[in-house]
Short mmCIF file of C-alpha atoms and ligand atoms in Angstrom, two decimals:
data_model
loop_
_atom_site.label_atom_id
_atom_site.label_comp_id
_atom_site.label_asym_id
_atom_site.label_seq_id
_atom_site.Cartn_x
_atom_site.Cartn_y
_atom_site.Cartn_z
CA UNK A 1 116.33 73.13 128.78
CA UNK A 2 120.05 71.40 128.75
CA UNK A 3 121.45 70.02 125.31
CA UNK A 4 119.86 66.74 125.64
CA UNK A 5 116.65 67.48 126.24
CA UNK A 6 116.67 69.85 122.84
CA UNK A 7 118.53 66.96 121.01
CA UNK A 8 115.13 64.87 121.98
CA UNK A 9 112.91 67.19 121.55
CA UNK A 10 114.40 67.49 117.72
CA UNK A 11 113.30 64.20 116.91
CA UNK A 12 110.55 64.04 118.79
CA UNK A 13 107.99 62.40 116.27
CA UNK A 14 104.45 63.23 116.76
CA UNK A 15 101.47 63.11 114.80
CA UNK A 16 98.35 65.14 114.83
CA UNK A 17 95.60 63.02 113.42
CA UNK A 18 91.51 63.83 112.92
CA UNK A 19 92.54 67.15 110.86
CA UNK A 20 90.98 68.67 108.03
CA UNK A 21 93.52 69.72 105.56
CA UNK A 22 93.68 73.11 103.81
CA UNK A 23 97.36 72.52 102.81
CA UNK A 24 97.37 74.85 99.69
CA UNK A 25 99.48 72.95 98.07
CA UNK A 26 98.92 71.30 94.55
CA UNK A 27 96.49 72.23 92.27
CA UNK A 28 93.13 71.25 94.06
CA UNK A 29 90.98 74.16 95.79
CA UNK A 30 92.85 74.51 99.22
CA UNK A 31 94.86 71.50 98.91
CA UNK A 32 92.23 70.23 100.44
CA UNK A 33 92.44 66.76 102.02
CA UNK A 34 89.19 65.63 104.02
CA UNK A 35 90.58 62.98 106.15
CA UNK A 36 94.22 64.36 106.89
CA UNK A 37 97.04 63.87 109.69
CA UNK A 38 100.34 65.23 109.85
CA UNK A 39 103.72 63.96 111.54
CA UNK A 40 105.91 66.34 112.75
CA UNK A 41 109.60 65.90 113.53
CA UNK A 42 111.37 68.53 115.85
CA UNK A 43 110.98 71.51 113.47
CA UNK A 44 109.54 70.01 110.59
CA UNK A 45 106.50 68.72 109.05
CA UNK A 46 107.91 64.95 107.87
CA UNK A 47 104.83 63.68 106.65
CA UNK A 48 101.18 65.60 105.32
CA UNK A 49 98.12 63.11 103.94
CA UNK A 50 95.06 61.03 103.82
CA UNK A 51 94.72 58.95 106.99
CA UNK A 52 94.54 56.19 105.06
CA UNK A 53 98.16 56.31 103.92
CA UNK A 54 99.58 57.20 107.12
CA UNK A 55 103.31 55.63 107.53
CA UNK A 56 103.78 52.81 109.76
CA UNK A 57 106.02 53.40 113.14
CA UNK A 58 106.31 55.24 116.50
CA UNK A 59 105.37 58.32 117.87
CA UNK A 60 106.72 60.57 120.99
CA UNK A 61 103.32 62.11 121.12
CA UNK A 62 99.66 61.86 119.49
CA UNK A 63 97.64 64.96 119.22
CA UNK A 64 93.53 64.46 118.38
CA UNK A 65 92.59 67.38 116.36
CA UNK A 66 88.45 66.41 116.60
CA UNK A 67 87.99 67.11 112.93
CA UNK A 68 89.44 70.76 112.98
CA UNK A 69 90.43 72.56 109.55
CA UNK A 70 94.20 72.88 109.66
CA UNK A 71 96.23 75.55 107.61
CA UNK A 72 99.76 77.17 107.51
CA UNK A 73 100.67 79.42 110.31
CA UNK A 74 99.80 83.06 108.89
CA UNK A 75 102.57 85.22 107.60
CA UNK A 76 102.26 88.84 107.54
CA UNK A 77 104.48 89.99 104.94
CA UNK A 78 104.35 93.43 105.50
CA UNK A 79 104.27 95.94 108.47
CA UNK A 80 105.69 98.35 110.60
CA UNK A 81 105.11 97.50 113.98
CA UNK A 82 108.43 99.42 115.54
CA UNK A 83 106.99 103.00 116.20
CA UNK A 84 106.04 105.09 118.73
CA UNK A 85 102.91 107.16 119.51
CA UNK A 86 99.58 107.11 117.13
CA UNK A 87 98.19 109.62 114.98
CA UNK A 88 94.27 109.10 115.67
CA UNK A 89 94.26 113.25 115.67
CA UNK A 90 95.46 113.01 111.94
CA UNK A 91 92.41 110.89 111.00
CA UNK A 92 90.15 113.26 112.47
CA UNK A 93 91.57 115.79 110.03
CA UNK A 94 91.29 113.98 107.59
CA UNK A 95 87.84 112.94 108.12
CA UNK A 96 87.57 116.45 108.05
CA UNK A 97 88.29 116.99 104.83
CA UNK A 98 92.81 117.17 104.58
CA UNK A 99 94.21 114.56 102.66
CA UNK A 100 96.81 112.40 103.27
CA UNK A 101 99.51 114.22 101.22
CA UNK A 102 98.70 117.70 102.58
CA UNK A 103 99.09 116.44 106.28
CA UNK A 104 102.44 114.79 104.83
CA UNK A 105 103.76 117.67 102.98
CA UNK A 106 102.63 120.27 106.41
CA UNK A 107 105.09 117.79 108.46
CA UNK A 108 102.82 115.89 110.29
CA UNK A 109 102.25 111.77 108.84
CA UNK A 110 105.41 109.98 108.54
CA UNK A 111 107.30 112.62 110.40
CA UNK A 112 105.38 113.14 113.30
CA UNK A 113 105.81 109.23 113.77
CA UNK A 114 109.56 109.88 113.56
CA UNK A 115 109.59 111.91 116.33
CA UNK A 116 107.73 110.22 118.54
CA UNK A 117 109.71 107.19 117.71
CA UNK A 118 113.43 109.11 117.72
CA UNK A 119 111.88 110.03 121.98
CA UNK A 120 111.44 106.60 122.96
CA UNK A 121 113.82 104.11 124.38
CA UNK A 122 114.42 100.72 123.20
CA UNK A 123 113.06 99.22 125.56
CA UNK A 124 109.56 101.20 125.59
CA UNK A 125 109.75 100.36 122.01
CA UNK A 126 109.81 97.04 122.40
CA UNK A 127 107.15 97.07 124.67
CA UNK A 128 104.93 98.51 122.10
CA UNK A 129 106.18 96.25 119.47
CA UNK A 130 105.66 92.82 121.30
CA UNK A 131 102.37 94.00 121.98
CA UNK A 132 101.27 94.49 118.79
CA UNK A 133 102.82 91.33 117.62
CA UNK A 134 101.11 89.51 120.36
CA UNK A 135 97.66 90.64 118.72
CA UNK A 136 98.86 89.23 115.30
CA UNK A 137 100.32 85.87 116.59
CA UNK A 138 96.54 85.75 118.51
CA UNK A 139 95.49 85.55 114.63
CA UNK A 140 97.51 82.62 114.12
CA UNK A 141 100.79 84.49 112.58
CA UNK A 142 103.67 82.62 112.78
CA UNK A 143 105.80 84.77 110.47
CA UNK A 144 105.81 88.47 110.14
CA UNK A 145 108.14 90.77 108.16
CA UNK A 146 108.74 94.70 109.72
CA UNK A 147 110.39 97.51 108.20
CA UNK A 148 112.19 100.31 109.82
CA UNK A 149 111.15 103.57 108.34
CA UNK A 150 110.50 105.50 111.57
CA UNK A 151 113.83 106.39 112.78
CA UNK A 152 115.15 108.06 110.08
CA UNK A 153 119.06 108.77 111.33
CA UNK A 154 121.59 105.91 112.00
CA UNK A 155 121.27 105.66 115.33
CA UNK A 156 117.21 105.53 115.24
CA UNK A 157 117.45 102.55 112.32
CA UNK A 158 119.46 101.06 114.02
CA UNK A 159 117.76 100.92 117.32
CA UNK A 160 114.23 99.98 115.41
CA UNK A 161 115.67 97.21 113.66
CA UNK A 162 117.03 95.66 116.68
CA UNK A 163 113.94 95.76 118.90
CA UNK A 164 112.61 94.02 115.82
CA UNK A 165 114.93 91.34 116.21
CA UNK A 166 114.44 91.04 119.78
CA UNK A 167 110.58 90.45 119.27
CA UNK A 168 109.32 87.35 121.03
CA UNK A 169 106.71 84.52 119.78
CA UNK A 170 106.67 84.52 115.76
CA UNK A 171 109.82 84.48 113.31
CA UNK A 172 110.50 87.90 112.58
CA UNK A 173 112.28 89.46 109.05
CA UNK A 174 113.87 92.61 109.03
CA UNK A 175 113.04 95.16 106.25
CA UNK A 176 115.67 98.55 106.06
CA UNK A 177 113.18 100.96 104.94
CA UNK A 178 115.62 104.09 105.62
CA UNK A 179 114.01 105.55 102.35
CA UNK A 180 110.83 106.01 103.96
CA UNK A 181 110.13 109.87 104.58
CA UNK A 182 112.73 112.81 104.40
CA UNK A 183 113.72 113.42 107.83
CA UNK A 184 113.80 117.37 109.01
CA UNK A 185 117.60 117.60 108.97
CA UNK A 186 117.92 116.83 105.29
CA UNK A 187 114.74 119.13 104.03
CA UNK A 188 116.02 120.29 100.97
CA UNK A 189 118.71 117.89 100.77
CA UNK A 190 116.85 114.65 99.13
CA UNK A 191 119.78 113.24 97.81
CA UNK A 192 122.45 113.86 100.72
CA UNK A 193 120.54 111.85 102.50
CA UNK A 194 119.36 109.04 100.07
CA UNK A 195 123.63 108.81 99.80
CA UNK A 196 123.15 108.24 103.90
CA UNK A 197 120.47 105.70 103.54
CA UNK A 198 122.93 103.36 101.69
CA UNK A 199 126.02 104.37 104.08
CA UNK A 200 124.01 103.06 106.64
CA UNK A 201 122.36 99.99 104.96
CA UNK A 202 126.14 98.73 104.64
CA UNK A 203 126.77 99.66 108.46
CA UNK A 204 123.21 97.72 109.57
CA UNK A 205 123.43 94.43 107.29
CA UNK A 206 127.41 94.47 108.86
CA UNK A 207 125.47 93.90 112.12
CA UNK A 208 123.07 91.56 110.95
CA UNK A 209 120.01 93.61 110.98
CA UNK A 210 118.80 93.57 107.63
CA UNK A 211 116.91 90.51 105.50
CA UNK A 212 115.65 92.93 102.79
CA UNK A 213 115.55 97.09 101.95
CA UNK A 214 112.43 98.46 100.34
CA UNK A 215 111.64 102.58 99.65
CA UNK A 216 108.93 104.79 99.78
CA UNK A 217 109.19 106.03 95.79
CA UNK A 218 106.04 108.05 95.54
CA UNK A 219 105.40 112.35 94.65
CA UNK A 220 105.73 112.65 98.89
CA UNK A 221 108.42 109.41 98.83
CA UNK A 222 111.31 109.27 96.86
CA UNK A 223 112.21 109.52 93.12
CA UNK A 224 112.27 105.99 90.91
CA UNK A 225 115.83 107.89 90.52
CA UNK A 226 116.28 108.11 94.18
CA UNK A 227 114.80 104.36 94.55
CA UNK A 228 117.13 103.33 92.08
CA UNK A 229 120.18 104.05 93.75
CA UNK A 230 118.71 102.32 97.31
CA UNK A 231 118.33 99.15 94.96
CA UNK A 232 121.89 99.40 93.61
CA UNK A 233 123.34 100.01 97.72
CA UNK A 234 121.51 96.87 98.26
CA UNK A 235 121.96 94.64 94.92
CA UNK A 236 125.99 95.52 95.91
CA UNK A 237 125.38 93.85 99.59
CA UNK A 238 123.72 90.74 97.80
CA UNK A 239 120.01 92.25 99.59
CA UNK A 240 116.88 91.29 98.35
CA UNK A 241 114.47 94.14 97.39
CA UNK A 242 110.92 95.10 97.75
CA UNK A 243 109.19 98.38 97.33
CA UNK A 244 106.24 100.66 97.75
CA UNK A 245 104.54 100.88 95.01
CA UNK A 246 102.23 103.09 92.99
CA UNK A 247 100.11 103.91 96.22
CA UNK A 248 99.00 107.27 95.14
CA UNK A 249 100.28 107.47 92.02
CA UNK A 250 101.93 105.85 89.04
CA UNK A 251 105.66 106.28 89.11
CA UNK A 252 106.52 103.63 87.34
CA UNK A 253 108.19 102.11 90.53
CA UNK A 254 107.08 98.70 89.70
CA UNK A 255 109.20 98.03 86.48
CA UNK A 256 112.30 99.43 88.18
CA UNK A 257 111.62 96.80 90.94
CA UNK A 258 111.27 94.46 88.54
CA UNK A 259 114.27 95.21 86.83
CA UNK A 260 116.21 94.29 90.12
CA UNK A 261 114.41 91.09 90.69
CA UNK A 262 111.82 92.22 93.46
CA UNK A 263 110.78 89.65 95.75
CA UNK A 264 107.62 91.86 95.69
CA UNK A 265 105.80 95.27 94.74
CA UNK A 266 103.44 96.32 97.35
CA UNK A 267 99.94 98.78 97.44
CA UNK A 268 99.63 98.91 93.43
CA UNK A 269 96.24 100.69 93.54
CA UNK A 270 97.64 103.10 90.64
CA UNK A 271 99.90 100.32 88.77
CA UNK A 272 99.69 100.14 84.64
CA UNK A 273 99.05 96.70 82.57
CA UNK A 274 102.94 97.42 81.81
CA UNK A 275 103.84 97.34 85.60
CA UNK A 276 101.33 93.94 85.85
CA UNK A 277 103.55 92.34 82.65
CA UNK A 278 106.30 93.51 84.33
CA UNK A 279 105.44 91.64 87.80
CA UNK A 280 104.10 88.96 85.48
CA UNK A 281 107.67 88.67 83.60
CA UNK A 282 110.13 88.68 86.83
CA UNK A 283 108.05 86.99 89.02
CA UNK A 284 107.78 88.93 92.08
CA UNK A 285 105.05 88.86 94.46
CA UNK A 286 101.71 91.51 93.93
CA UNK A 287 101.23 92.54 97.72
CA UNK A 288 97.72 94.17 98.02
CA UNK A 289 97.03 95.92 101.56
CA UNK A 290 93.47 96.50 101.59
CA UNK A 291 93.49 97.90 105.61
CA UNK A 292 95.72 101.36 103.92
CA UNK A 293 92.95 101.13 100.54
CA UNK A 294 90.18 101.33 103.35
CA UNK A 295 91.55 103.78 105.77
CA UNK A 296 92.99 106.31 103.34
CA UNK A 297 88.94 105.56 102.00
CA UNK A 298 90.87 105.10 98.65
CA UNK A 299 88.40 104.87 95.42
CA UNK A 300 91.33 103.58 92.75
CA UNK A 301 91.31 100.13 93.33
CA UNK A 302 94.58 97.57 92.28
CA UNK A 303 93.87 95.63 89.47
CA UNK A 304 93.14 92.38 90.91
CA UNK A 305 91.99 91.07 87.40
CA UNK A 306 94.70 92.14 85.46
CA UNK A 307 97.05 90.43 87.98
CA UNK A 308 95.32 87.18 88.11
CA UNK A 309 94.82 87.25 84.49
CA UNK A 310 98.89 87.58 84.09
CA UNK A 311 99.04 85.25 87.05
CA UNK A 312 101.08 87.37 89.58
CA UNK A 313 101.27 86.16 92.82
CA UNK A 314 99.14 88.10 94.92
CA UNK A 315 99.69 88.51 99.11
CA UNK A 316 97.81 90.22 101.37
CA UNK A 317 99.46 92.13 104.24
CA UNK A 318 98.08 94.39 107.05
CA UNK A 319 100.52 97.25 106.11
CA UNK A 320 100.27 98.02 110.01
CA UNK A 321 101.35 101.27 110.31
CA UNK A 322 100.32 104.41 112.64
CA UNK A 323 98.80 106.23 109.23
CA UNK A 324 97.69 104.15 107.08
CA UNK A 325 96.80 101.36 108.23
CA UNK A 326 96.51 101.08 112.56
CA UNK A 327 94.66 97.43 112.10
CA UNK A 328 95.95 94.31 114.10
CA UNK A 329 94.07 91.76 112.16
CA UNK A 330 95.20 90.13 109.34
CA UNK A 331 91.77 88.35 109.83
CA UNK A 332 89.76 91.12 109.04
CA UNK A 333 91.96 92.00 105.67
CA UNK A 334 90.97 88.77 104.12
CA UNK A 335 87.50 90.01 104.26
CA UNK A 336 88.30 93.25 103.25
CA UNK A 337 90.47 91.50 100.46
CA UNK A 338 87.47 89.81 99.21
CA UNK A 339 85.06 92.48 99.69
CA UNK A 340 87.08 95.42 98.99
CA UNK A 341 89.67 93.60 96.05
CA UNK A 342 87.27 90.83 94.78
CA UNK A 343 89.63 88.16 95.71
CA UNK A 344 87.86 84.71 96.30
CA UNK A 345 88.33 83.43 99.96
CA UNK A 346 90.71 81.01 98.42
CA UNK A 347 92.90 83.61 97.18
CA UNK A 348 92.99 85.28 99.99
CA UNK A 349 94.30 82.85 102.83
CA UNK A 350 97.06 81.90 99.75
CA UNK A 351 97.67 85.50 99.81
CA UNK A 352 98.87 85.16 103.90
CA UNK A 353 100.57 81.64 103.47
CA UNK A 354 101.95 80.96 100.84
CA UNK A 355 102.44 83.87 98.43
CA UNK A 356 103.11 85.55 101.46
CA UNK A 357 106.16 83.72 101.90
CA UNK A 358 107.51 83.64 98.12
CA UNK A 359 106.89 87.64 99.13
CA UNK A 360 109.75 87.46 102.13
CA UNK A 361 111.59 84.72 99.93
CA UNK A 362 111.11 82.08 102.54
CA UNK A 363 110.81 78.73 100.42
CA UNK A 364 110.70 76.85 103.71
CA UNK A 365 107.19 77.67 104.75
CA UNK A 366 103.19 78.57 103.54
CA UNK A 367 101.75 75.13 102.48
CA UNK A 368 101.56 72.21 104.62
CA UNK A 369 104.06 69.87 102.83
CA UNK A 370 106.69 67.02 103.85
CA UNK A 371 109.96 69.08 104.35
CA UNK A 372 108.74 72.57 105.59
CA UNK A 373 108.67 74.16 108.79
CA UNK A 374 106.35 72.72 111.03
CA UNK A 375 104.28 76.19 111.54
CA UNK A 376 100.81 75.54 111.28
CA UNK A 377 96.74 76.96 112.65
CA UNK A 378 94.03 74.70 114.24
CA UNK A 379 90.53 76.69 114.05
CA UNK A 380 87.12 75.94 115.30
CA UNK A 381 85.20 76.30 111.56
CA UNK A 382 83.97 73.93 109.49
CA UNK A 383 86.11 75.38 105.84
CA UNK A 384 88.52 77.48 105.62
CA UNK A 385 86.00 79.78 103.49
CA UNK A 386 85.21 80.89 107.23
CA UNK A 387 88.40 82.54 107.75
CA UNK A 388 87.41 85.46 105.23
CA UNK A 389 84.18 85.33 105.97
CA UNK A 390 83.85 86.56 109.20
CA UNK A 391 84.91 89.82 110.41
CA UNK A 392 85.74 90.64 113.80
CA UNK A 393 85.73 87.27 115.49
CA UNK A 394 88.99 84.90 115.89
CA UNK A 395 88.47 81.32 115.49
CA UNK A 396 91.68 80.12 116.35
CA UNK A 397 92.14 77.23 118.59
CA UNK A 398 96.17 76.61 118.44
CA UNK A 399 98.79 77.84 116.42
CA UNK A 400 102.05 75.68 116.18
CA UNK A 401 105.30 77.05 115.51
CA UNK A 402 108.46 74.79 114.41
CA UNK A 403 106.47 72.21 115.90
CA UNK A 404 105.71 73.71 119.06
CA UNK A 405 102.25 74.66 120.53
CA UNK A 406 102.90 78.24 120.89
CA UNK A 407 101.83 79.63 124.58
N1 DI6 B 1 102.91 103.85 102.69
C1 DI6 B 1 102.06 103.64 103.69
O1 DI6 B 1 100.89 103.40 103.56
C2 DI6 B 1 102.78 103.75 104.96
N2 DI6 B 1 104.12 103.97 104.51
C3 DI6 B 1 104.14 104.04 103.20
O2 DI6 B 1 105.16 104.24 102.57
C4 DI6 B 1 102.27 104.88 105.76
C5 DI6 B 1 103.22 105.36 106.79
C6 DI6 B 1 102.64 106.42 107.68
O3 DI6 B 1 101.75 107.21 107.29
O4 DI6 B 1 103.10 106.50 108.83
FE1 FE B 2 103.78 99.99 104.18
#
């Protein structure tokens, strides 16, 4: 494509009319608007409303939409898809009888990942990656954040983080999780090598490789004394923070993220009323990840009520991840969300648009709205109540992304 045929295709107006609005914006259930249209403009959505209303004046392009419920693009806010290998023998132990933390703490979980992941190339892990994100964007994802976490050493960070960024077909945030699991070569040495972590983080965000650090800070993780000093390495670099939280236990993880202005606290299933008032107080994003609840067959659930009741924002996320949570549908964790969690069907696509992006701190996207990016799902249902309410079937026609029908 030469310069002027990207200039055009900038300002190429088009408008998609015959849609059925879930924009989630404004206060009425899903934003709904029954007889919608939308105008896009190169990247952007320039216009969202009633037919009726529609703005006089030209169009490069008309799209018919036959009555189809329109939403944002998806955004999942939080996986790991760089990695190599799987661990399907680990969940046979532990469907067996081992638990999580004993296979962690005999060196298999994280660790075995690690190594699997430190024996592949870049470009086999790449491979892997973009086919895993091709199963999400199949969903409908647009955006998707992933966190290193699997590499473990400089070099290994490093390489995950940029097969990240070379990732094809959605817009991609990078997440520095180098606080993830202890790596071999430091056992015993937890805090030489939380001092690495945030050597490194300085080395990675010089190389532009890093939108956001988060930490592990669990009993098998890291210290809130450990995750305290990641926070200050990346509150010194001007990095927003995020962290996994009170998974298995309660740490207390939550009000130190809090205290450094999290853009969000994620798992929760063990969080206290004073970690909800302190989510409720700073404003950061409750990220529930029902596909690690369900696979870990977790009995403590988060507490959804609590959060709603404080009104936290609450995203759901597919946590993909070798251990915890192998799933490639965020799909099928809005059901779980609503089965599993109790969140209405309502909640839950908010929880993959646009609390989703307040979670990645993307203001520019997750509602259908004059003046965001154009990134937005066409599915064959009649409501958007559908969307949680089947498992294990994909009703997406199109997904558009800054405007584009993606391939
Ligand atoms: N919590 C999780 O659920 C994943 N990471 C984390 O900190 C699990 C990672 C794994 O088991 O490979
Ligand atoms: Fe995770």
């Amino acid at each position: 494509v030469d310069a002027l045929e990207r200039k055009r295709m900038k300002s190429e107006r088009i408008r998609w009319r015959h849609a059925r609005l879930a924009t989630l914006s404004g206060d009425s259930p899903w934003g709904w608007i029954e007889n919608g249209e939308l105008i896009t403009e190169g990247e952007s959505l320039a216009w969202v409303g009633d037919a009726a209303q529609l703005p006089a004046g030209q169009f490069d392009a008309e799209h018919d939409l036959g009555g189809a419920v329109v939403t944002p693009g998806l955004i999942d806010c939080h996986t790991h898809l760089v990695y190599g290998g799987q661990r399907a023998r680990e969940f046979e132990l532990r469907l067996q009888g081992a638990s999580y933390e004993e296979i962690a703490r005999a060196g298999g979980g994280i660790r075995s990942t690690v190594t699997a992941t430190r024996e592949a190339g870049e470009d086999e892990l790449l491979a892997l990656a973009q086919r895993r994100l091709d199963a999400l964007r199949a969903e409908g994802v647009t955006t998707v954040e992933i966190k290193s976490g699997y590499g473990l050493s400089f070099e290994a960070e490093a390489r995950c983080l940029r097969v990240a960024r070379r990732l094809q077909g959605a817009d991609v945030r990078c997440t520095y999780l180098g606080a993830h699991a202890l790596p071999p070569e430091y056992q015993g040495r937890q805090d030489d090598y939380v001092e690495a972590v945030c050597d490194w983080m300085a080395v990675l965000h010089a190389e532009g490789l890093v939108d956001a650090v988060d930490a592990f800070c669990e009993g098998i993780g890291f210290t809130p004394a450990q995750t305290r000093r990641v926070f200050e390495a990346a509150q010194r670099l001007g990095l927003p923070i995020k962290l996994h939280a009170e998974q298995l236990s309660d740490q207390g993880g939550t009000e130190l993220a809090c205290a450094f202005q999290a853009l969000s606290c994620d798992h929760l299933e063990y969080l206290s009323p004073a970690g909800v008032q302190a989510l409720a107080a700073s404003g950061a994003v409750a990220t529930l990840l029902p596909g690690a609840y369900y696979f870990l067959r977790e009995t403590k659930l988060p507490p959804v009520a609590a959060l709603r009741e404080a009104g936290v924002p609450i995203a759901i996320s597919t946590d993909h991840n070798p251990g915890t949570s192998p799933t490639l549908s965020l799909l099928l964790m809005l059901n779980m969300a609503c089965t599993l969690f109790r969140l209405t069907p309502e909640e839950a696509l908010r929880g993959v648009t646009v609390n989703a992006a307040r979670a990645l701190g993307l203001a520019d996207r997750g509602q259908l709205r004059a003046g965001l990016r154009a990134d937005f799902c066409v599915w064959d249902i009649d409501h958007p109540n559908e969307l949680a309410y089947y498992f294990g079937r994909n009703p997406l026609r199109q997904a558009v992304r800054a405007g584009r029908i993606r391939a």
